[in-house]
Amino acid sequence: MNFFRGVMGGQAAGPQPSGAETIQKLCDRVASSTLLEDRRDAVRALKSLSKKYRMEVGTQAMDHLINILQTDRSDSEIIGYALDTLYNIICSDEEEEQDENTQKQVDDLGAQFTDHFIQDPEHLTLLLTLLEEFDFHVRWPGVKLLTALLKNQGPQVQGVILVSPMGVSRLMDLLADSREVIRNDGLLLLQQLTKSNAAIQKIVAFENAFERLLDIITEEGSSDGGIVVEDCLLLLLNLLKNNSSNQNFFKEGSYIQRMKPWFEVGDDNSGWSAQKVTNLHLMLQLVRVMVSPVNSPGATASCQKSMYQCGLLQQLCTILMATGVPADILTETINTVSEVIRGSQVNQDYFASVNAPSNPPRPAIVVLLMSMVNERQPFVLRCAVLYCFQCFLYKNQKGQGEIVATLLPSTIDANSISAGQLLCGGLFSADSLSNWCAAVALAHALQDNLTQKEQLLRVQLATSLGKPPVSLLQQCTNILSQGSKVQTRVGLLMLLCTWISNCPIAVTHFLHNQENVPFLTAQISENLGEDERLVQGLCALLLGICIYYNDNSLENYTKEKLKQLIEKRIGKENFVEKLGFITKHELYSRAAQKPQPIFPSPEEMLFDHEFTKLVKELEGMITKAVHKSSEEEKKEEEVKKTLEQHDNIVTQYKELIREQDAQIQELKEQLSSMTSQNEQMQATMTQQLSQIQQHKDQYNILKLKLGKENQNQGEGSQVNGMQTEELTQLREDVEELRKQNALLQTQLDDKDALINKLVTGRSDSAQNPVNAHELEALRCQLQSQSAELNQVKMERQELLRRAEAGSSNPENDGSMDALGVLSTQAEAKSSTESRAELEQQLASSTSTVAILQTEKAKLQTAVQESKKEQDDLLILLSDQDQKIFSLKQRLKDLGESDQMDDDEEEEDDDEEED
C-alpha cells in the first residue's frame, strides 16, 4: 500500500521514481496481481496518470487494459476505470490550448493508439458487447471511447461495426436510454458513425432513427431547444444528405409533415438566441436536402408536392415576409423557398400569389427584387434573392410571360412598382453588381422561351427628356460601347447572348444597328489585358450567334459576309481562340457546378449556371459554322431543307399515327366498355337461366302434385282438374241416363194415353159415383207423379247440359293452352311473375277441381235418386196397371165391355196416327 500511497501523491522517503517507472510498476501489478482489489487500484492509478503521461501509459498499459476488459467483466468498477484510461490515451484533451505543431503530434499519437486498438477486430466487438451493460460507469465511458475511435479512424471502425452482428442496433439503443448524458453522447457517437457511409446510414434509418430523433427534437422544444436539438439535426443531415433511399423513406414515412411546426415563428422576432439561430439554420438545411437540385427530378418533385400540401411552403413564406428575422436566417429561408419552388408549377404559382404585409400589399417577388437591386443590402442576401428569382422562372413559361409583360408599354402602371421596372432600374444603375444581377434575372425570363424573346423586342426606354425612346436591345449595346466595368459588361453580354440565341428575329434587330458588328469585331481583335479576355470571349460568342442563327434577311450582314469579315479583321483561328477563353476561366467551372450563385466576393460574380449550359451547347456549333466554306454552307442548307422536308413528312406521319393511336385508344375503350357490358349481360342471362330452370323445376313439381304430366300433346292432360278416364265414365253414365230417360218417357207417354182414354169415359163413370171418385183420385195421383217425373227429367237434362258443356267448353281447352303458353312464357319472364302466375294457375285449377267434383257428386246423387224414383214409379205404374186391370174387370162385370173395346181401338188408331 506504500507503493500506491506514493503514486497517489503521498510522501515517501528516498528519491521519487519517474513517471515511466511508476507506470511500469503499475502495469506489472495489473498483470501479476491475483487480488481484484489490487488490480482495481492499479488501473485507477493508471487512469489518474493517463492524461499527463499519455505516451507512456498508451505504450505500456494498453494491452493490459484490454486484457482487463476481457477477464474482469464481472466487476463494473474496474471495467469503468479501464475504459476511461483507454479514452484518455486515444482522445486528446480538447480543452488544452496547444499550438498547431503540438496539436498535430497529439492527433498523430491518438491515431497510432487507435490503430493499435483496432488491429484485432475482436477488441471492437468486445467494446460493443460492453455497451449492452446498463451500468452507468461502464456504458458512458464505452460510448466516449467508441466515439473517439470513430473520430480517429472512422472508415476502419465503421467497417468492423458494419459486419458485427447487431452492431448498429446496439448503438441505436443508446437513444432510448433514460439518462440524458448517455443519450446525448449516443447522438455524438451516431454522428461519427454515419459520416460518409451510406450502408450504415440506411441501417440506422431503418432502425426507426427518424421517429426517435423527431421525438427528441419535439421534447427538447424544437427550434427553441438546446444543443441536443442541434445534435439531432446534424444526425438527420448525415442520414439524408446524398442518400436517395433514406430521403424516400423519410418522405414515405410522412416525416415531412412533422417539420412544419419547426418554422412557426411568432410576431415578436427580436432577441433570437445564438442556439435558436443555429437550430433554425440546420432545419432549413434539412428541408433543402429533400429538394436539392442534385437529387433525382422525380424525388424532388414528390417532396415539393408534399411540402406544399402539408403547408410547409406557406410557413416558409410567412418567415420570408416577417419582420425582425435575423439576416442569416432570412437569407437561408430565401434559399430554401427557392429550391422548394424550383421547377414545380404549383409551388411557383403559389409563390407568385404571396404578398408582403405592407400598405398597399406588394407581391413578394417585387419586395425581393427591391432588395436585390439595393446596393446597401448584404451581398449574400442579394445572391439569395437572385437565386429565388431564377428558381421562380425555372421551367415556368407562365411566370416568364408575367415578368416580361410588366415591361411592355400596354401593361406598365405608373402608380406602382413592377418587377420589370426594378429590373430595368438595376440594369442601368451605377452599381455594377446590380447591373449583373438584373441582367442575369432578365436573361432567365427569356430562357428557352422564343415568344418572350420576341416580345421583349417591343420594349422602349426613355433615356432622357427631349430624345426619342430607344429599344431595350439598343440600350444594352449602347452601355456596352461606353466601356463600363467588366462585371457590368459581362452581365449585359450574357443577357444579349441568351436573348438572340435561337431567335432569328432578335438577330436581325441586333444586326440592324450598324454600330454593333464593328464594335464586336474591334473588341475581339484587340490585344487587351487579362481581365478583358473574358469580355472578348463573350463578344466572340455573341458574333458567332449572329452567324449561326442568321436568316440572311439583311444583305450587308449575311452569314457569308460575317464570316468573311471575321476572316479579314480577326482571323478564324484567333476568333476560335478568343471564344475558348470563356470555358477556360476558373469562375466558369465553379458556376457550372451548382445552380445556386455562391461567390466569395462580389467581384467574382461573373458567370451564371444556366449561361454555362448555353456556352457548352453553342461553342462547338459556332466553331463549325465559322470554319465552313460557302459551298459547304450551301450543301448544308440543301441537306437542311431536305431534312426539313423529311421532318415535315415525318411530322405528318406522326400526326397520322397520333390520330390512329387516338382512334385505336377510343376503339379500345369502346371494346372494353362493350366487353364489360357483355359480361354483365352474360351474368344477367346466366342468372335468369338459373331462375328459369328453378321455375321449371317448381312447375314440374306442381304438375306431379296435381297429376298433370304431359306425356304427348293432348294425351294424359288435365281438363279442369279431371282425368280423361273420369270424363269418359261420366259421359257413359249420362248416355245410360238418356236411354233410361227415353224409356221412361215412352212408358209415361203410354200411361198418359191410357189415362186420357180413361178420362174420356168420365160420363159413363158418372153413372157410378164410387168408380168416378176412385178414377179421379187415380188421375190426380198420376198427374202428380207425372209432374215429379217432368221435374226429374228437367234436372237430368240440366245435368247433361252441364256435363256436355264441361266436356266441350273451349275455356277448358284454353286453360290447357294457357298452361302450355305459361310453361313457354315462364322461361322468358322474370322469376317473380312466373312464380305468381303458377301459383294463380294452381289456385284456379284447385278451385275448378273442387267445383266439378261437387257437381259430379250432385249428379251421381241425382242419378241415384232418379233411379230410385224410376223404381218407385215403375212400382206405381204396375200398381196402376193392376188397378186399371181390376177396374176393367169390374167394368166387364158391369156390362161395359163393348164400350171398352171401342175405346181401346180408338186409342190404338190415335197412336198409329201419331
PDB file of C-alpha atoms in Angstrom, residues 513-764:
ATOM      1  CA  ASN A 513     -27.852  48.629 -85.787  1.00  0.00           C
ATOM      2  CA  GLN A 514     -24.840  49.484 -87.973  1.00  0.00           C
ATOM      3  CA  GLU A 515     -22.574  50.055 -84.960  1.00  0.00           C
ATOM      4  CA  ASN A 516     -22.896  46.678 -83.294  1.00  0.00           C
ATOM      5  CA  VAL A 517     -20.837  44.482 -85.619  1.00  0.00           C
ATOM      6  CA  PRO A 518     -17.887  46.929 -85.882  1.00  0.00           C
ATOM      7  CA  PHE A 519     -17.882  47.214 -82.078  1.00  0.00           C
ATOM      8  CA  LEU A 520     -17.745  43.445 -81.641  1.00  0.00           C
ATOM      9  CA  THR A 521     -15.012  42.924 -84.203  1.00  0.00           C
ATOM     10  CA  ALA A 522     -12.972  45.712 -82.626  1.00  0.00           C
ATOM     11  CA  GLN A 523     -13.325  44.189 -79.158  1.00  0.00           C
ATOM     12  CA  ILE A 524     -12.321  40.740 -80.372  1.00  0.00           C
ATOM     13  CA  SER A 525      -9.353  41.808 -82.473  1.00  0.00           C
ATOM     14  CA  GLU A 526      -7.658  43.965 -79.828  1.00  0.00           C
ATOM     15  CA  ASN A 527      -4.911  42.636 -77.597  1.00  0.00           C
ATOM     16  CA  LEU A 528      -6.179  43.633 -74.162  1.00  0.00           C
ATOM     17  CA  GLY A 529      -5.213  42.648 -70.619  1.00  0.00           C
ATOM     18  CA  GLU A 530      -6.112  39.504 -68.691  1.00  0.00           C
ATOM     19  CA  ASP A 531      -9.306  40.991 -67.271  1.00  0.00           C
ATOM     20  CA  GLU A 532     -10.609  41.849 -70.719  1.00  0.00           C
ATOM     21  CA  ARG A 533     -10.106  38.380 -72.180  1.00  0.00           C
ATOM     22  CA  LEU A 534     -13.426  37.183 -70.784  1.00  0.00           C
ATOM     23  CA  VAL A 535     -15.213  40.153 -72.404  1.00  0.00           C
ATOM     24  CA  GLN A 536     -13.515  39.299 -75.717  1.00  0.00           C
ATOM     25  CA  GLY A 537     -14.648  35.718 -75.463  1.00  0.00           C
ATOM     26  CA  LEU A 538     -18.233  36.779 -74.814  1.00  0.00           C
ATOM     27  CA  CYS A 539     -18.096  39.212 -77.750  1.00  0.00           C
ATOM     28  CA  ALA A 540     -16.906  36.340 -79.950  1.00  0.00           C
ATOM     29  CA  LEU A 541     -19.792  34.207 -78.687  1.00  0.00           C
ATOM     30  CA  LEU A 542     -22.284  36.984 -79.484  1.00  0.00           C
ATOM     31  CA  LEU A 543     -20.915  37.430 -83.006  1.00  0.00           C
ATOM     32  CA  GLY A 544     -20.936  33.655 -83.533  1.00  0.00           C
ATOM     33  CA  ILE A 545     -24.620  33.529 -82.527  1.00  0.00           C
ATOM     34  CA  CYS A 546     -25.296  36.247 -85.122  1.00  0.00           C
ATOM     35  CA  ILE A 547     -23.751  33.943 -87.733  1.00  0.00           C
ATOM     36  CA  TYR A 548     -25.331  30.674 -86.655  1.00  0.00           C
ATOM     37  CA  TYR A 549     -28.886  31.982 -86.231  1.00  0.00           C
ATOM     38  CA  ASN A 550     -28.767  34.417 -89.163  1.00  0.00           C
ATOM     39  CA  ASP A 551     -31.669  34.135 -91.611  1.00  0.00           C
ATOM     40  CA  ASN A 552     -29.836  36.254 -94.259  1.00  0.00           C
ATOM     41  CA  SER A 553     -32.603  38.848 -94.245  1.00  0.00           C
ATOM     42  CA  LEU A 554     -30.053  41.723 -94.130  1.00  0.00           C
ATOM     43  CA  GLU A 555     -27.994  41.951 -97.265  1.00  0.00           C
ATOM     44  CA  ASN A 556     -24.966  43.567 -95.600  1.00  0.00           C
ATOM     45  CA  TYR A 557     -24.803  41.034 -92.769  1.00  0.00           C
ATOM     46  CA  THR A 558     -25.477  37.636 -94.245  1.00  0.00           C
ATOM     47  CA  LYS A 559     -23.759  34.561 -92.865  1.00  0.00           C
ATOM     48  CA  GLU A 560     -21.179  34.579 -95.627  1.00  0.00           C
ATOM     49  CA  LYS A 561     -20.337  38.270 -95.257  1.00  0.00           C
ATOM     50  CA  LEU A 562     -19.968  37.990 -91.498  1.00  0.00           C
ATOM     51  CA  LYS A 563     -17.598  35.026 -91.892  1.00  0.00           C
ATOM     52  CA  GLN A 564     -15.568  36.983 -94.452  1.00  0.00           C
ATOM     53  CA  LEU A 565     -15.444  39.884 -92.018  1.00  0.00           C
ATOM     54  CA  ILE A 566     -14.136  37.601 -89.279  1.00  0.00           C
ATOM     55  CA  GLU A 567     -11.528  36.140 -91.607  1.00  0.00           C
ATOM     56  CA  LYS A 568     -10.274  39.603 -92.679  1.00  0.00           C
ATOM     57  CA  ARG A 569     -10.464  41.527 -89.406  1.00  0.00           C
ATOM     58  CA  ILE A 570      -9.888  38.848 -86.779  1.00  0.00           C
ATOM     59  CA  GLY A 571      -8.828  35.583 -88.323  1.00  0.00           C
ATOM     60  CA  LYS A 572     -10.665  32.327 -87.876  1.00  0.00           C
ATOM     61  CA  GLU A 573      -8.078  30.782 -85.566  1.00  0.00           C
ATOM     62  CA  ASN A 574      -7.882  33.906 -83.444  1.00  0.00           C
ATOM     63  CA  PHE A 575     -11.665  34.054 -83.276  1.00  0.00           C
ATOM     64  CA  VAL A 576     -11.917  30.438 -82.091  1.00  0.00           C
ATOM     65  CA  GLU A 577      -9.152  31.029 -79.561  1.00  0.00           C
ATOM     66  CA  LYS A 578     -10.933  34.070 -78.118  1.00  0.00           C
ATOM     67  CA  LEU A 579     -14.154  32.026 -77.984  1.00  0.00           C
ATOM     68  CA  GLY A 580     -12.339  29.389 -75.930  1.00  0.00           C
ATOM     69  CA  PHE A 581     -11.419  31.937 -73.240  1.00  0.00           C
ATOM     70  CA  ILE A 582     -14.868  31.550 -71.741  1.00  0.00           C
ATOM     71  CA  THR A 583     -14.694  27.885 -70.767  1.00  0.00           C
ATOM     72  CA  LYS A 584     -11.077  28.212 -69.603  1.00  0.00           C
ATOM     73  CA  HIS A 585     -11.941  30.800 -66.994  1.00  0.00           C
ATOM     74  CA  GLU A 586     -11.799  29.429 -63.441  1.00  0.00           C
ATOM     75  CA  LEU A 587     -15.066  31.068 -62.407  1.00  0.00           C
ATOM     76  CA  TYR A 588     -16.814  29.352 -65.338  1.00  0.00           C
ATOM     77  CA  SER A 589     -16.195  25.870 -63.935  1.00  0.00           C
ATOM     78  CA  ARG A 590     -17.261  26.996 -60.460  1.00  0.00           C
ATOM     79  CA  ALA A 591     -20.556  28.391 -61.747  1.00  0.00           C
ATOM     80  CA  ALA A 592     -21.207  25.251 -63.809  1.00  0.00           C
ATOM     81  CA  GLN A 593     -21.299  23.028 -60.717  1.00  0.00           C
ATOM     82  CA  LYS A 594     -24.451  24.231 -58.927  1.00  0.00           C
ATOM     83  CA  PRO A 595     -27.480  26.325 -59.859  1.00  0.00           C
ATOM     84  CA  GLN A 596     -27.177  28.433 -56.721  1.00  0.00           C
ATOM     85  CA  PRO A 597     -24.946  31.511 -57.219  1.00  0.00           C
ATOM     86  CA  ILE A 598     -22.348  31.175 -54.459  1.00  0.00           C
ATOM     87  CA  PHE A 599     -19.448  33.603 -54.685  1.00  0.00           C
ATOM     88  CA  PRO A 600     -16.925  34.576 -52.004  1.00  0.00           C
ATOM     89  CA  SER A 601     -16.956  38.236 -53.073  1.00  0.00           C
ATOM     90  CA  PRO A 602     -18.980  40.488 -55.420  1.00  0.00           C
ATOM     91  CA  GLU A 603     -16.015  40.858 -57.789  1.00  0.00           C
ATOM     92  CA  GLU A 604     -16.029  37.124 -58.537  1.00  0.00           C
ATOM     93  CA  MET A 605     -19.693  37.158 -59.503  1.00  0.00           C
ATOM     94  CA  LEU A 606     -19.288  36.773 -63.271  1.00  0.00           C
ATOM     95  CA  PHE A 607     -20.982  33.609 -64.556  1.00  0.00           C
ATOM     96  CA  ASP A 608     -24.482  32.227 -64.265  1.00  0.00           C
ATOM     97  CA  HIS A 609     -25.159  28.498 -64.093  1.00  0.00           C
ATOM     98  CA  GLU A 610     -27.740  28.426 -66.906  1.00  0.00           C
ATOM     99  CA  PHE A 611     -25.443  30.505 -69.122  1.00  0.00           C
ATOM    100  CA  THR A 612     -22.661  27.926 -68.760  1.00  0.00           C
ATOM    101  CA  LYS A 613     -25.060  25.356 -70.278  1.00  0.00           C
ATOM    102  CA  LEU A 614     -25.717  27.703 -73.217  1.00  0.00           C
ATOM    103  CA  VAL A 615     -21.972  28.204 -73.828  1.00  0.00           C
ATOM    104  CA  LYS A 616     -21.363  24.464 -73.745  1.00  0.00           C
ATOM    105  CA  GLU A 617     -24.125  23.977 -76.305  1.00  0.00           C
ATOM    106  CA  LEU A 618     -23.122  26.777 -78.708  1.00  0.00           C
ATOM    107  CA  GLU A 619     -19.323  26.681 -78.672  1.00  0.00           C
ATOM    108  CA  GLY A 620     -18.915  23.681 -80.935  1.00  0.00           C
ATOM    109  CA  MET A 621     -21.694  24.743 -83.324  1.00  0.00           C
ATOM    110  CA  ILE A 622     -20.257  28.247 -83.744  1.00  0.00           C
ATOM    111  CA  THR A 623     -16.765  26.880 -84.352  1.00  0.00           C
ATOM    112  CA  LYS A 624     -18.067  24.640 -87.133  1.00  0.00           C
ATOM    113  CA  ALA A 625     -20.152  27.459 -88.620  1.00  0.00           C
ATOM    114  CA  VAL A 626     -17.146  29.799 -88.830  1.00  0.00           C
ATOM    115  CA  HIS A 627     -14.890  27.222 -90.493  1.00  0.00           C
ATOM    116  CA  LYS A 628     -17.439  26.168 -93.098  1.00  0.00           C
ATOM    117  CA  SER A 629     -16.993  27.406 -96.667  1.00  0.00           C
ATOM    118  CA  SER A 630     -19.799  28.835 -98.782  1.00  0.00           C
ATOM    119  CA  GLU A 631     -20.099  25.585-100.756  1.00  0.00           C
ATOM    120  CA  GLU A 632     -20.362  23.574 -97.588  1.00  0.00           C
ATOM    121  CA  GLU A 633     -22.847  26.094 -96.361  1.00  0.00           C
ATOM    122  CA  LYS A 634     -24.961  25.626 -99.481  1.00  0.00           C
ATOM    123  CA  LYS A 635     -24.743  21.875 -99.199  1.00  0.00           C
ATOM    124  CA  GLU A 636     -25.725  22.083 -95.573  1.00  0.00           C
ATOM    125  CA  GLU A 637     -28.629  24.329 -96.495  1.00  0.00           C
ATOM    126  CA  GLU A 638     -29.769  21.789 -99.065  1.00  0.00           C
ATOM    127  CA  VAL A 639     -29.375  18.987 -96.609  1.00  0.00           C
ATOM    128  CA  LYS A 640     -31.180  21.078 -94.053  1.00  0.00           C
ATOM    129  CA  LYS A 641     -34.062  21.706 -96.470  1.00  0.00           C
ATOM    130  CA  THR A 642     -34.172  18.018 -97.325  1.00  0.00           C
ATOM    131  CA  LEU A 643     -34.197  17.188 -93.655  1.00  0.00           C
ATOM    132  CA  GLU A 644     -36.925  19.722 -93.111  1.00  0.00           C
ATOM    133  CA  GLN A 645     -38.965  18.097 -95.856  1.00  0.00           C
ATOM    134  CA  HIS A 646     -38.322  14.735 -94.299  1.00  0.00           C
ATOM    135  CA  ASP A 647     -39.203  16.205 -90.945  1.00  0.00           C
ATOM    136  CA  ASN A 648     -42.427  17.546 -92.397  1.00  0.00           C
ATOM    137  CA  ILE A 649     -43.227  14.139 -93.834  1.00  0.00           C
ATOM    138  CA  VAL A 650     -42.304  12.502 -90.554  1.00  0.00           C
ATOM    139  CA  THR A 651     -44.405  15.076 -88.736  1.00  0.00           C
ATOM    140  CA  GLN A 652     -47.361  14.297 -90.961  1.00  0.00           C
ATOM    141  CA  TYR A 653     -46.924  10.606 -90.348  1.00  0.00           C
ATOM    142  CA  LYS A 654     -46.545  11.266 -86.657  1.00  0.00           C
ATOM    143  CA  GLU A 655     -49.779  13.232 -86.668  1.00  0.00           C
ATOM    144  CA  LEU A 656     -51.439  10.444 -88.631  1.00  0.00           C
ATOM    145  CA  ILE A 657     -50.086   7.907 -86.178  1.00  0.00           C
ATOM    146  CA  ARG A 658     -51.286  10.052 -83.279  1.00  0.00           C
ATOM    147  CA  GLU A 659     -54.747  10.216 -84.833  1.00  0.00           C
ATOM    148  CA  GLN A 660     -54.711   6.468 -85.395  1.00  0.00           C
ATOM    149  CA  ASP A 661     -53.464   5.942 -81.883  1.00  0.00           C
ATOM    150  CA  ALA A 662     -56.270   8.127 -80.622  1.00  0.00           C
ATOM    151  CA  GLN A 663     -58.781   6.172 -82.705  1.00  0.00           C
ATOM    152  CA  ILE A 664     -57.310   2.881 -81.558  1.00  0.00           C
ATOM    153  CA  GLN A 665     -57.432   4.081 -77.989  1.00  0.00           C
ATOM    154  CA  GLU A 666     -61.034   5.155 -78.440  1.00  0.00           C
ATOM    155  CA  LEU A 667     -61.900   1.808 -80.026  1.00  0.00           C
ATOM    156  CA  LYS A 668     -60.117   0.037 -77.215  1.00  0.00           C
ATOM    157  CA  GLU A 669     -62.154   1.982 -74.716  1.00  0.00           C
ATOM    158  CA  GLN A 670     -65.332   1.148 -76.613  1.00  0.00           C
ATOM    159  CA  LEU A 671     -64.310  -2.507 -76.808  1.00  0.00           C
ATOM    160  CA  SER A 672     -63.535  -2.500 -73.124  1.00  0.00           C
ATOM    161  CA  SER A 673     -66.907  -0.896 -72.398  1.00  0.00           C
ATOM    162  CA  MET A 674     -68.762  -3.349 -74.647  1.00  0.00           C
ATOM    163  CA  THR A 675     -66.837  -6.260 -73.155  1.00  0.00           C
ATOM    164  CA  SER A 676     -67.832  -5.191 -69.693  1.00  0.00           C
ATOM    165  CA  GLN A 677     -71.446  -4.764 -70.828  1.00  0.00           C
ATOM    166  CA  ASN A 678     -71.357  -8.188 -72.477  1.00  0.00           C
ATOM    167  CA  GLU A 679     -70.004  -9.725 -69.312  1.00  0.00           C
ATOM    168  CA  GLN A 680     -72.757  -8.055 -67.324  1.00  0.00           C
ATOM    169  CA  MET A 681     -75.395  -9.293 -69.784  1.00  0.00           C
ATOM    170  CA  GLN A 682     -73.907 -12.780 -69.748  1.00  0.00           C
ATOM    171  CA  ALA A 683     -74.009 -12.750 -65.971  1.00  0.00           C
ATOM    172  CA  THR A 684     -77.592 -11.465 -66.027  1.00  0.00           C
ATOM    173  CA  MET A 685     -78.607 -14.086 -68.621  1.00  0.00           C
ATOM    174  CA  THR A 686     -76.953 -16.835 -66.624  1.00  0.00           C
ATOM    175  CA  GLN A 687     -78.796 -15.672 -63.556  1.00  0.00           C
ATOM    176  CA  GLN A 688     -82.098 -15.572 -65.441  1.00  0.00           C
ATOM    177  CA  LEU A 689     -81.500 -19.020 -66.935  1.00  0.00           C
ATOM    178  CA  SER A 690     -80.855 -20.300 -63.463  1.00  0.00           C
ATOM    179  CA  GLN A 691     -84.055 -18.702 -62.236  1.00  0.00           C
ATOM    180  CA  ILE A 692     -85.991 -20.123 -65.232  1.00  0.00           C
ATOM    181  CA  GLN A 693     -84.617 -23.587 -64.512  1.00  0.00           C
ATOM    182  CA  GLN A 694     -85.672 -23.217 -60.902  1.00  0.00           C
ATOM    183  CA  HIS A 695     -89.165 -22.224 -62.002  1.00  0.00           C
ATOM    184  CA  LYS A 696     -89.276 -25.158 -64.421  1.00  0.00           C
ATOM    185  CA  ASP A 697     -88.406 -27.484 -61.588  1.00  0.00           C
ATOM    186  CA  GLN A 698     -91.058 -25.867 -59.397  1.00  0.00           C
ATOM    187  CA  TYR A 699     -93.610 -26.191 -62.234  1.00  0.00           C
ATOM    188  CA  ASN A 700     -92.771 -29.859 -62.775  1.00  0.00           C
ATOM    189  CA  ILE A 701     -93.158 -30.465 -59.066  1.00  0.00           C
ATOM    190  CA  LEU A 702     -96.554 -28.773 -59.145  1.00  0.00           C
ATOM    191  CA  LYS A 703     -97.529 -30.854 -62.196  1.00  0.00           C
ATOM    192  CA  LEU A 704     -96.576 -34.014 -60.340  1.00  0.00           C
ATOM    193  CA  LYS A 705     -98.523 -32.899 -57.293  1.00  0.00           C
ATOM    194  CA  LEU A 706    -101.637 -32.162 -59.381  1.00  0.00           C
ATOM    195  CA  GLY A 707    -101.279 -35.258 -61.557  1.00  0.00           C
ATOM    196  CA  LYS A 708    -100.840 -33.196 -64.752  1.00  0.00           C
ATOM    197  CA  GLU A 709     -97.915 -34.786 -66.501  1.00  0.00           C
ATOM    198  CA  ASN A 710     -97.853 -34.018 -70.215  1.00  0.00           C
ATOM    199  CA  GLN A 711     -96.776 -37.223 -71.926  1.00  0.00           C
ATOM    200  CA  ASN A 712     -97.823 -36.362 -75.504  1.00  0.00           C
ATOM    201  CA  GLN A 713     -99.509 -33.116 -76.549  1.00  0.00           C
ATOM    202  CA  GLY A 714    -103.181 -33.726 -75.687  1.00  0.00           C
ATOM    203  CA  GLU A 715    -102.663 -37.152 -74.013  1.00  0.00           C
ATOM    204  CA  GLY A 716    -102.764 -37.502 -70.297  1.00  0.00           C
ATOM    205  CA  SER A 717    -103.503 -33.779 -69.922  1.00  0.00           C
ATOM    206  CA  GLN A 718    -105.947 -32.448 -67.358  1.00  0.00           C
ATOM    207  CA  VAL A 719    -109.235 -30.787 -68.174  1.00  0.00           C
ATOM    208  CA  ASN A 720    -110.211 -28.526 -65.263  1.00  0.00           C
ATOM    209  CA  GLY A 721    -108.531 -30.880 -62.814  1.00  0.00           C
ATOM    210  CA  MET A 722    -110.378 -34.117 -64.033  1.00  0.00           C
ATOM    211  CA  GLN A 723    -108.733 -37.143 -65.621  1.00  0.00           C
ATOM    212  CA  THR A 724    -109.886 -38.198 -69.146  1.00  0.00           C
ATOM    213  CA  GLU A 725    -110.922 -41.605 -67.815  1.00  0.00           C
ATOM    214  CA  GLU A 726    -113.261 -39.953 -65.310  1.00  0.00           C
ATOM    215  CA  LEU A 727    -114.769 -37.789 -68.070  1.00  0.00           C
ATOM    216  CA  THR A 728    -115.363 -40.846 -70.293  1.00  0.00           C
ATOM    217  CA  GLN A 729    -117.036 -42.670 -67.407  1.00  0.00           C
ATOM    218  CA  LEU A 730    -119.215 -39.648 -66.763  1.00  0.00           C
ATOM    219  CA  ARG A 731    -120.244 -39.488 -70.444  1.00  0.00           C
ATOM    220  CA  GLU A 732    -121.192 -43.181 -70.372  1.00  0.00           C
ATOM    221  CA  ASP A 733    -123.291 -42.564 -67.269  1.00  0.00           C
ATOM    222  CA  VAL A 734    -125.008 -39.635 -68.984  1.00  0.00           C
ATOM    223  CA  GLU A 735    -125.662 -41.742 -72.089  1.00  0.00           C
ATOM    224  CA  GLU A 736    -127.183 -44.507 -69.973  1.00  0.00           C
ATOM    225  CA  LEU A 737    -129.308 -41.916 -68.212  1.00  0.00           C
ATOM    226  CA  ARG A 738    -130.503 -40.677 -71.620  1.00  0.00           C
ATOM    227  CA  LYS A 739    -131.572 -44.199 -72.599  1.00  0.00           C
ATOM    228  CA  GLN A 740    -133.330 -44.687 -69.299  1.00  0.00           C
ATOM    229  CA  ASN A 741    -134.944 -41.266 -69.693  1.00  0.00           C
ATOM    230  CA  ALA A 742    -136.160 -42.175 -73.217  1.00  0.00           C
ATOM    231  CA  LEU A 743    -137.529 -45.474 -71.911  1.00  0.00           C
ATOM    232  CA  LEU A 744    -139.289 -43.729 -69.054  1.00  0.00           C
ATOM    233  CA  GLN A 745    -140.619 -41.116 -71.476  1.00  0.00           C
ATOM    234  CA  THR A 746    -142.058 -43.847 -73.648  1.00  0.00           C
ATOM    235  CA  GLN A 747    -143.612 -45.501 -70.651  1.00  0.00           C
ATOM    236  CA  LEU A 748    -145.014 -42.187 -69.469  1.00  0.00           C
ATOM    237  CA  ASP A 749    -146.484 -41.478 -72.896  1.00  0.00           C
ATOM    238  CA  ASP A 750    -148.156 -44.856 -72.836  1.00  0.00           C
ATOM    239  CA  LYS A 751    -149.511 -44.197 -69.395  1.00  0.00           C
ATOM    240  CA  ASP A 752    -150.715 -40.714 -70.398  1.00  0.00           C
ATOM    241  CA  ALA A 753    -152.540 -42.155 -73.392  1.00  0.00           C
ATOM    242  CA  LEU A 754    -154.164 -44.745 -71.207  1.00  0.00           C
ATOM    243  CA  ILE A 755    -155.185 -42.145 -68.649  1.00  0.00           C
ATOM    244  CA  ASN A 756    -156.633 -39.913 -71.322  1.00  0.00           C
ATOM    245  CA  LYS A 757    -158.563 -42.833 -72.640  1.00  0.00           C
ATOM    246  CA  LEU A 758    -159.823 -43.483 -69.207  1.00  0.00           C
ATOM    247  CA  VAL A 759    -160.758 -39.825 -68.740  1.00  0.00           C
ATOM    248  CA  THR A 760    -162.940 -39.902 -71.849  1.00  0.00           C
ATOM    249  CA  GLY A 761    -165.097 -42.375 -70.138  1.00  0.00           C
ATOM    250  CA  ARG A 762    -165.929 -39.982 -67.288  1.00  0.00           C
ATOM    251  CA  SER A 763    -169.519 -39.617 -68.412  1.00  0.00           C
ATOM    252  CA  ASP A 764    -170.003 -43.269 -68.098  1.00  0.00           C
TER     253      ASP A 764
END
